[in-house]
């Protein structure tokens, strides 16, 4: 999807989507002993890098006389997938009551990104001193957990023999659900649709977050009120009852739960008053609405592949006018795009080995055109070690090939799709593939590319296209199915939108992080959408 998308009420979009809170638990092992008569009294300080400077976020309590502390105080951080969030954990031995860190003895530190921690769920690393050497045998263990209740409740409700409220007909009943707010007053949580002209309504099943309905507390009282709808807004009260989610959960498909709907005024007036009808809970199910972070913490790996356009329209890489010309600072638009996307995604791939492919060039020794070649010239092992490895292979490859054409995307899309298809055979949420294509212009094999994208939309795969240079990128916008569903030349529709296109020229004069945010903001949504569509929970997920 395009980065210019306007959020719609259908659901969260873009960077808002992946902001959630992560709780970090800290333990130390074999810390340095800085005290003469007793053991160290360690505490841990968390820093985050902001504009190139380390800023303190929080610190734990002090563990007295303990070289193997497990700190009770947890660190809570907002998690943003599309940002590199650099953290530093520094341990000190408390000597005085001062809050100034230089007053305390340094026990060692460890730095990494938040992405590294959540992709492993739990890491143990060596603590380092200021000179980069190990702090004795000191180690730090950091465990991550998402701080959110992702349970949702789905209710199927009906009514029987409700009171008749309309003079010339029956009633038009609907239900309202309330919970108590912090001020003790009832707060509306959900309203069903109106069912016209009946005393025996059957409402559509509905789903709400458990936190919304009862603050996640299954025993908390909730109130259900039944009204007869009036178009002037003066709805007639039929009756009400109080219950809890724990009680609603007694309803099963085979044995519904029946609750009396009571009108307190009628109950006081009439001696033989029984009820104003029955509200039936036909079924009540609690499930988990898994987030992107649930899948990552569950062990899902993001498999990153780069596809680079080496067609002649890029210009001679020896000349400064070429898009492949590496300037004196050692960069160009291709390298900037690789760095921007790669530095985020590499945290989510345990072996950090990334295939890097080229297309549209003539290759030695016979100078045949290839639309799918390993830029390290090793077709059996096209993997590069980390983003640095991709950059090195790219720089080494440039003088050895001849730029040619045409600009065919489908071979590289199909290449990654073959691996994504193999991953589906595992039937677990273990791998999701991301293809970054960097190109300078118009696609030559548009029909084949459309077909390849439509087929790939059924797989655990997303495609990011970064357009470099100043060409007309209308065809790329067409592939990015924001305003319309993409169709193959056979007429088949894409199952979901998996293409995100951004023109690099919009990001030339902004911080490099801005490109990563625009390109990756919707990737979490696409990952979750795919696994939910396949009914695949995160690996090792707990039942609701």
mmCIF file of C-alpha atoms in Angstrom, residues 4 29 34 61 103 121 126 136 154 182 191 221 243 246 269 277 293 313 334 397 425 494 529:
data_model
loop_
_atom_site.group_PDB
_atom_site.id
_atom_site.type_symbol
_atom_site.label_atom_id
_atom_site.label_comp_id
_atom_site.label_asym_id
_atom_site.label_seq_id
_atom_site.Cartn_x
_atom_site.Cartn_y
_atom_site.Cartn_z
ATOM 1 C CA UNK A 4 0.162 8.509 1.234
ATOM 2 C CA UNK A 29 24.850 -12.988 36.279
ATOM 3 C CA UNK A 34 33.248 -3.760 43.591
ATOM 4 C CA UNK A 61 15.748 -0.858 42.143
ATOM 5 C CA UNK A 103 29.084 8.587 42.007
ATOM 6 C CA UNK A 121 12.231 -12.928 22.984
ATOM 7 C CA UNK A 126 28.365 -10.398 27.852
ATOM 8 C CA UNK A 136 34.860 -10.128 34.078
ATOM 9 C CA UNK A 154 -17.512 -12.880 20.464
ATOM 10 C CA UNK A 182 -13.143 4.779 37.163
ATOM 11 C CA UNK A 191 -24.706 -1.339 21.138
ATOM 12 C CA UNK A 221 -19.929 -6.839 36.707
ATOM 13 C CA UNK A 243 -23.763 -10.397 34.848
ATOM 14 C CA UNK A 246 -17.261 -15.511 33.475
ATOM 15 C CA UNK A 269 -45.615 -2.434 41.090
ATOM 16 C CA UNK A 277 -38.554 -11.370 28.617
ATOM 17 C CA UNK A 293 4.600 -8.404 17.954
ATOM 18 C CA UNK A 313 18.565 3.694 -18.354
ATOM 19 C CA UNK A 334 20.281 2.514 -4.441
ATOM 20 C CA UNK A 397 29.495 -6.229 -8.959
ATOM 21 C CA UNK A 425 4.242 -26.356 3.785
ATOM 22 C CA UNK A 494 -5.125 -10.205 -5.603
ATOM 23 C CA UNK A 529 -3.331 -10.143 7.759
#
